[in-house]
PDB file of C-alpha atoms in Angstrom:
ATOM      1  CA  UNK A   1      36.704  31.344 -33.620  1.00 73.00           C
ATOM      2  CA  UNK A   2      38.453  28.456 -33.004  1.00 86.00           C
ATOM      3  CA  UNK A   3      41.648  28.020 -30.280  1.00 94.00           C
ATOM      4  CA  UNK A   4      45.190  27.727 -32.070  1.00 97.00           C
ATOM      5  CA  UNK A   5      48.447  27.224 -30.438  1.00 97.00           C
ATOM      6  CA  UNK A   6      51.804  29.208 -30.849  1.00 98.00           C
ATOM      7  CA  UNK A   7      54.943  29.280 -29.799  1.00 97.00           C
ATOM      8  CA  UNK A   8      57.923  32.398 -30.299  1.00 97.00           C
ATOM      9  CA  UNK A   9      61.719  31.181 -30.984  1.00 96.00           C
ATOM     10  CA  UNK A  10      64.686  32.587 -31.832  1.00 93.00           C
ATOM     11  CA  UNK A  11      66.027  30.704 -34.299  1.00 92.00           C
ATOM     12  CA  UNK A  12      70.349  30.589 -35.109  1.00 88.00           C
ATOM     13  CA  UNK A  13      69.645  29.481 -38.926  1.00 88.00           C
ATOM     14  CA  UNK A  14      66.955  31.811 -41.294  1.00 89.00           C
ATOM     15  CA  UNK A  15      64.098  30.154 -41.938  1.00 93.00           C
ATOM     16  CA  UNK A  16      61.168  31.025 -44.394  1.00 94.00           C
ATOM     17  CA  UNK A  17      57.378  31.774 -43.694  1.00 96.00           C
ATOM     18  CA  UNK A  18      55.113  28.706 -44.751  1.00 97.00           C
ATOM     19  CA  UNK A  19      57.939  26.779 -43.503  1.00 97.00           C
ATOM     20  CA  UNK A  20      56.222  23.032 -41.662  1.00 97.00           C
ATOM     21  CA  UNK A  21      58.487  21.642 -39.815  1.00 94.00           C
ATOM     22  CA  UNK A  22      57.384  18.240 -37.887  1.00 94.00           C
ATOM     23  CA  UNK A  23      58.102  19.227 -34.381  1.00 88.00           C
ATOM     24  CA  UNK A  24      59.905  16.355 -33.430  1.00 84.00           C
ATOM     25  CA  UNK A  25      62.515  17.462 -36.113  1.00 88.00           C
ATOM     26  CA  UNK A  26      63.172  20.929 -34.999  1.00 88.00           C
ATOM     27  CA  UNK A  27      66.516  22.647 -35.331  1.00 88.00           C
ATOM     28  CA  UNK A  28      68.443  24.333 -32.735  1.00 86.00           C
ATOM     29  CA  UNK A  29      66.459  27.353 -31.396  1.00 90.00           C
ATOM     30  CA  UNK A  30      65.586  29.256 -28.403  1.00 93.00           C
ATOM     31  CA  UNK A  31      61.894  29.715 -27.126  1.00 93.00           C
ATOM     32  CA  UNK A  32      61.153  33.043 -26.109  1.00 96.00           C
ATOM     33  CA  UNK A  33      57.767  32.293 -25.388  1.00 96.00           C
ATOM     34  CA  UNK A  34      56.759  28.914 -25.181  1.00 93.00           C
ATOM     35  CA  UNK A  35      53.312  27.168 -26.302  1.00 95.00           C
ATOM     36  CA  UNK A  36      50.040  29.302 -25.605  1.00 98.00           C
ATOM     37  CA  UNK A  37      46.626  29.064 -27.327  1.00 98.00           C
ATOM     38  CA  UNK A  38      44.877  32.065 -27.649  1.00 98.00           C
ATOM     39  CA  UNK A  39      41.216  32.521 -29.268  1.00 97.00           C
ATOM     40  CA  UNK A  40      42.690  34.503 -32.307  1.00 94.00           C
ATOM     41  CA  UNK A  41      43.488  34.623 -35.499  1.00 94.00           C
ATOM     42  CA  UNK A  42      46.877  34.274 -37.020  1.00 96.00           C
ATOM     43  CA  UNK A  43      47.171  37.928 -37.995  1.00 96.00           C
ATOM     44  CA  UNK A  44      46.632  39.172 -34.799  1.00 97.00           C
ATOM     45  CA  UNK A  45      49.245  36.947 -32.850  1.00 98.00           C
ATOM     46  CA  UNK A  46      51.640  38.124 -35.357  1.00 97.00           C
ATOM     47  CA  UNK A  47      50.549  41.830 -34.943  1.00 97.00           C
ATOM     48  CA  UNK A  48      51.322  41.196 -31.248  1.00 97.00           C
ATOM     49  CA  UNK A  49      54.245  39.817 -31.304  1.00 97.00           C
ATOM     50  CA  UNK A  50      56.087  41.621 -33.500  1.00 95.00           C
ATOM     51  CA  UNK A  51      54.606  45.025 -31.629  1.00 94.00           C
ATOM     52  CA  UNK A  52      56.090  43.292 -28.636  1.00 94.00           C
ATOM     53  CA  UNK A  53      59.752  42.730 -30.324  1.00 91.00           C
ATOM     54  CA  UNK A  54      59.868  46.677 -32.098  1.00 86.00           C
ATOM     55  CA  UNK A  55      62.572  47.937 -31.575  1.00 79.00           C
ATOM     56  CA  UNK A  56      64.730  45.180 -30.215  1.00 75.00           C
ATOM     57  CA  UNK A  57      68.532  44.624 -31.291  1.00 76.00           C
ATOM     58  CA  UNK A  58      70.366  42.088 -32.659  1.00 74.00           C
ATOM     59  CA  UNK A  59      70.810  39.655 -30.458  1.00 85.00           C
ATOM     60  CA  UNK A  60      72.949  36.423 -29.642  1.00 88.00           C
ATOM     61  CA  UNK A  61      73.175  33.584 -27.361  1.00 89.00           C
ATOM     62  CA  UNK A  62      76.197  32.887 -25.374  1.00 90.00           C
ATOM     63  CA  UNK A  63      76.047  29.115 -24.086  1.00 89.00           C
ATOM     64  CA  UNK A  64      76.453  28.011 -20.850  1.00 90.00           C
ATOM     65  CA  UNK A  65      76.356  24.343 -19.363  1.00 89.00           C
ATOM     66  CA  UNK A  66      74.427  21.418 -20.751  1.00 87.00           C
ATOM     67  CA  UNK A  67      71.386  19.989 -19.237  1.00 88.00           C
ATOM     68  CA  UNK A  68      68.575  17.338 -19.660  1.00 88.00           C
ATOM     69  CA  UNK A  69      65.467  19.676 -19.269  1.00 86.00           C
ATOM     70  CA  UNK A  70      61.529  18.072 -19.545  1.00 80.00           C
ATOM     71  CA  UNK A  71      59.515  15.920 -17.192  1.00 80.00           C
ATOM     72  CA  UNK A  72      61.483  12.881 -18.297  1.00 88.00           C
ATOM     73  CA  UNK A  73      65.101  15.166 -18.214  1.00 87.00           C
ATOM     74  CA  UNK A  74      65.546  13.482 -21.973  1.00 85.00           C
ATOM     75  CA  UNK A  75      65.593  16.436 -23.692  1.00 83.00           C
ATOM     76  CA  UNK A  76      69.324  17.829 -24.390  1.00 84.00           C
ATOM     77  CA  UNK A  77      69.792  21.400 -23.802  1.00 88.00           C
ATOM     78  CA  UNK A  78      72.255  24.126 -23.690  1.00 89.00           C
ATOM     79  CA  UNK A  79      71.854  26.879 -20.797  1.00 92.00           C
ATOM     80  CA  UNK A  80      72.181  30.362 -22.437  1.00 93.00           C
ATOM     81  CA  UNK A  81      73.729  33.532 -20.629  1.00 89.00           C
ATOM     82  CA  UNK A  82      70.776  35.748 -19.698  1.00 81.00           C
ATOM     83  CA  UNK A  83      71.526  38.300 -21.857  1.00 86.00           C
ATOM     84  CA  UNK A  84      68.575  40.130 -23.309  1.00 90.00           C
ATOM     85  CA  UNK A  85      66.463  36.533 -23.360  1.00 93.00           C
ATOM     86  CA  UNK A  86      64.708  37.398 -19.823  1.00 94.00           C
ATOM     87  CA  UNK A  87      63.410  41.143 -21.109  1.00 93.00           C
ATOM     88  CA  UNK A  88      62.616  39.761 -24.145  1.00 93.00           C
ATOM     89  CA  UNK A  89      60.498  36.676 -22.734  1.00 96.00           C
ATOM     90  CA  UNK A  90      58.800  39.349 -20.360  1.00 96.00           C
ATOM     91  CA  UNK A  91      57.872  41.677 -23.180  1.00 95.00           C
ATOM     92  CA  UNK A  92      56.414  38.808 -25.524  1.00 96.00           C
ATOM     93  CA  UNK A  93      54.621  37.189 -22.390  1.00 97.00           C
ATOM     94  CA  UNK A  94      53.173  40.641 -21.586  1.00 97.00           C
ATOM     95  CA  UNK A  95      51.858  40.980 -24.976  1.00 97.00           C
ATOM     96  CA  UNK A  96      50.557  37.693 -26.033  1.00 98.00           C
ATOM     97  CA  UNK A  97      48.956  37.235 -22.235  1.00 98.00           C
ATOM     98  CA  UNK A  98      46.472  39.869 -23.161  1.00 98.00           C
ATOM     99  CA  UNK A  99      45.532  37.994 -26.366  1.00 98.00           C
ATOM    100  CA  UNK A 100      41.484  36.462 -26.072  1.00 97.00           C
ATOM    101  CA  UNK A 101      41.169  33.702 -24.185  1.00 97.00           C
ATOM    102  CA  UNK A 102      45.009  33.029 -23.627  1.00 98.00           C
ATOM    103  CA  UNK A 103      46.261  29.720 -21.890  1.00 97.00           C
ATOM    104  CA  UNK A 104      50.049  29.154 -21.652  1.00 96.00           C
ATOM    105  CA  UNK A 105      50.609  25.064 -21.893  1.00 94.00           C
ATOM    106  CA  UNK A 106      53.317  24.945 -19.328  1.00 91.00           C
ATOM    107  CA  UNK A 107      52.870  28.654 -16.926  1.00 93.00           C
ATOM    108  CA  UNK A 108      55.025  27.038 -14.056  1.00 91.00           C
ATOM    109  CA  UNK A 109      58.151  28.311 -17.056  1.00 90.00           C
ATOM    110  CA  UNK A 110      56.955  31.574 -17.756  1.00 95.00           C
ATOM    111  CA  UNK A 111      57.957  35.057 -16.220  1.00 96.00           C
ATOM    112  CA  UNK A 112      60.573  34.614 -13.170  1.00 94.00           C
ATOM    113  CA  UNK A 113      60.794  30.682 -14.070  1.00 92.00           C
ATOM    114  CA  UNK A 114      62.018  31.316 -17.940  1.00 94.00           C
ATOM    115  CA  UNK A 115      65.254  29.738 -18.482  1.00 93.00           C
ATOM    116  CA  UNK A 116      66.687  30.678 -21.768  1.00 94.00           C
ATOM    117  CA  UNK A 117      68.233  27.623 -22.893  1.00 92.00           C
ATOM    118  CA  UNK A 118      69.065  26.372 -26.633  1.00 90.00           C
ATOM    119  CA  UNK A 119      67.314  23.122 -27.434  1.00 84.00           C
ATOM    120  CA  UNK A 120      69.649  20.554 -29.011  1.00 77.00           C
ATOM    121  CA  UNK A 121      67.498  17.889 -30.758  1.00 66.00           C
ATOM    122  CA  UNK A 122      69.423  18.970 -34.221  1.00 57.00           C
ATOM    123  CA  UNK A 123      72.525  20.521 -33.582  1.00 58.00           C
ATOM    124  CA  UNK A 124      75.509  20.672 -34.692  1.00 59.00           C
ATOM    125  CA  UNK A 125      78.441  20.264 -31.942  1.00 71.00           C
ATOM    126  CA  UNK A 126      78.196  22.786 -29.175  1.00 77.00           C
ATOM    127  CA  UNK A 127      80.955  23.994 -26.558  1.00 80.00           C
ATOM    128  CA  UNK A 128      80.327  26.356 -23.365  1.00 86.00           C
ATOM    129  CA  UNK A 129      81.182  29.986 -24.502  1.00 88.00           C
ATOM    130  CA  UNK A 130      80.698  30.046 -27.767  1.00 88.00           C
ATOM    131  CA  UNK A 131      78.335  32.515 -29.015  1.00 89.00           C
ATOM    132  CA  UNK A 132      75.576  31.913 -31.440  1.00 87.00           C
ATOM    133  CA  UNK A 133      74.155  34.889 -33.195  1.00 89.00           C
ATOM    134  CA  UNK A 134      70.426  35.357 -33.477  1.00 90.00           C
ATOM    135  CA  UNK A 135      69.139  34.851 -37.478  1.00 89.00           C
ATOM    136  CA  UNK A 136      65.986  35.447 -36.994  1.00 92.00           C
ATOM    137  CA  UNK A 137      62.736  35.270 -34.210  1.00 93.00           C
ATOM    138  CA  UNK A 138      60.118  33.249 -35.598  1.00 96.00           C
ATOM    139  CA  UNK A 139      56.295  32.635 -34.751  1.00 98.00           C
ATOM    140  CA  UNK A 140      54.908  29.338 -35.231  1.00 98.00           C
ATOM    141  CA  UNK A 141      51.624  28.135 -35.438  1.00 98.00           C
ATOM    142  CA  UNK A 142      51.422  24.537 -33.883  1.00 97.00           C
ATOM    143  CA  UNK A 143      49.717  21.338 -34.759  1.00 95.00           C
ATOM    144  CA  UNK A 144      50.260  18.014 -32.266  1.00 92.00           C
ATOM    145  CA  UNK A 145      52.456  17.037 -35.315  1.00 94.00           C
ATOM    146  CA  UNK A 146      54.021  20.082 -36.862  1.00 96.00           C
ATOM    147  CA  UNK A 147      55.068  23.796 -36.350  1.00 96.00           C
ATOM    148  CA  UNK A 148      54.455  25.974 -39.791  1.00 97.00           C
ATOM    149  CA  UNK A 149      56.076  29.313 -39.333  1.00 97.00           C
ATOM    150  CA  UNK A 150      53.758  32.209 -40.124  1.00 98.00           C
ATOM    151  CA  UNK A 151      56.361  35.419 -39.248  1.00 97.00           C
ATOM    152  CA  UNK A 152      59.818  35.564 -39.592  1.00 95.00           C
ATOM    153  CA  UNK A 153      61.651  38.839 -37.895  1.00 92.00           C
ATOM    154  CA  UNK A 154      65.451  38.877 -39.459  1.00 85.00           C
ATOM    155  CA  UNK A 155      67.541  39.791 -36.313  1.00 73.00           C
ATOM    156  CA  UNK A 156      69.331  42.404 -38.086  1.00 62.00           C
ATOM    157  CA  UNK A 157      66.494  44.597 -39.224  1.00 46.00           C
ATOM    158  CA  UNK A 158      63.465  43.319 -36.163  1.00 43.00           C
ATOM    159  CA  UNK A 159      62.033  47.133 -36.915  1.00 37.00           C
ATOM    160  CA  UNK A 160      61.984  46.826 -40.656  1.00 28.00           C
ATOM    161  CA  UNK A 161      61.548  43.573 -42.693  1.00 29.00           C
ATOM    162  CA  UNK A 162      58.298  42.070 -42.632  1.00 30.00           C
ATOM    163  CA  UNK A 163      57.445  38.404 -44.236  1.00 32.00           C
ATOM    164  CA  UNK A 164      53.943  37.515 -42.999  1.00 30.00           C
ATOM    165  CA  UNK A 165      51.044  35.153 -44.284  1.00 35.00           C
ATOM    166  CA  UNK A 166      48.191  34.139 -42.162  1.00 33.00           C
ATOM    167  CA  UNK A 167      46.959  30.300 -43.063  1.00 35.00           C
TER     168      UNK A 167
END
């Protein structure tokens, strides 16, 4: 079995599963768990996470101040209250941690150093305070190129709808 790479958002605008967005091109969202390869297959990760996520509520983001985050601090973001981002982070890192072979591509922001934060690339005009509400938690599958989405949890029903397809 060959190593694939993943990532978990929340995303603030639903999205469908089969979705390929080129991930320079992403819209606003907030990782929850950010890019980890794992010896598995895609119906397994999805298994995981969404065994990770049962359960959960609704959820939205209430935005703090901007920032530049990356190595190169180029890369516009919003700083989101904690709410329930930090439990949910821990859960999904719990959970996808014990997946085979499992390699997070940047630990040094995982567990106590997760920051939620909304990631602005393609966004429409933001303000401090306003509060975003949670559309949906998606799991991609990543390329160097592109992100295809391969589970989409609606926030409003994380326990009950299901869209799935593994590629």
């Amino acid at each position: 079995m060959t190593m694939n790479t993943y990532a978990v958002v929340a995303l603030f605008a639903r999205t469908e599963v089969g979705a390929s967005i080129a991930r320079s091109e992403w819209p606003a969202h907030l990782t929850l768990v950010s890019n980890f390869a794992v010896e598995a297959a895609p119906q397994l990760v999805v298994e995981t996470v969404r065994a990770a996520l049962s359960g959960a509520e609704p959820i939205e983001a209430r935005l703090g101040a901007a920032m530049m985050f990356g190595p190169n601090a180029d890369i516009p973001v919003q700083l989101v209250d904690d709410g329930p981002f930090p439990g949910l982070h821990e859960r999904l890192a719990e959970a996808v941690e014990r997946l085979p072979r499992f390699v997070a591509d940047e630990p040094q922001y995982w567990h106590e150093d997760y920051r939620p934060h909304i990631t602005l690339r393609f966004a429409p005009d933001v303000v401090e305070g306003d509060v975003w509400p949670v559309r949906c938690c998606a799991t991609a599958l990543l390329t160097a190129d592109r992100g295809t989405i391969i589970d989409v949890i609606d926030s409003g029903t994380l326990q009950l709808r299901h869209d799935r397809t593994a590629p």
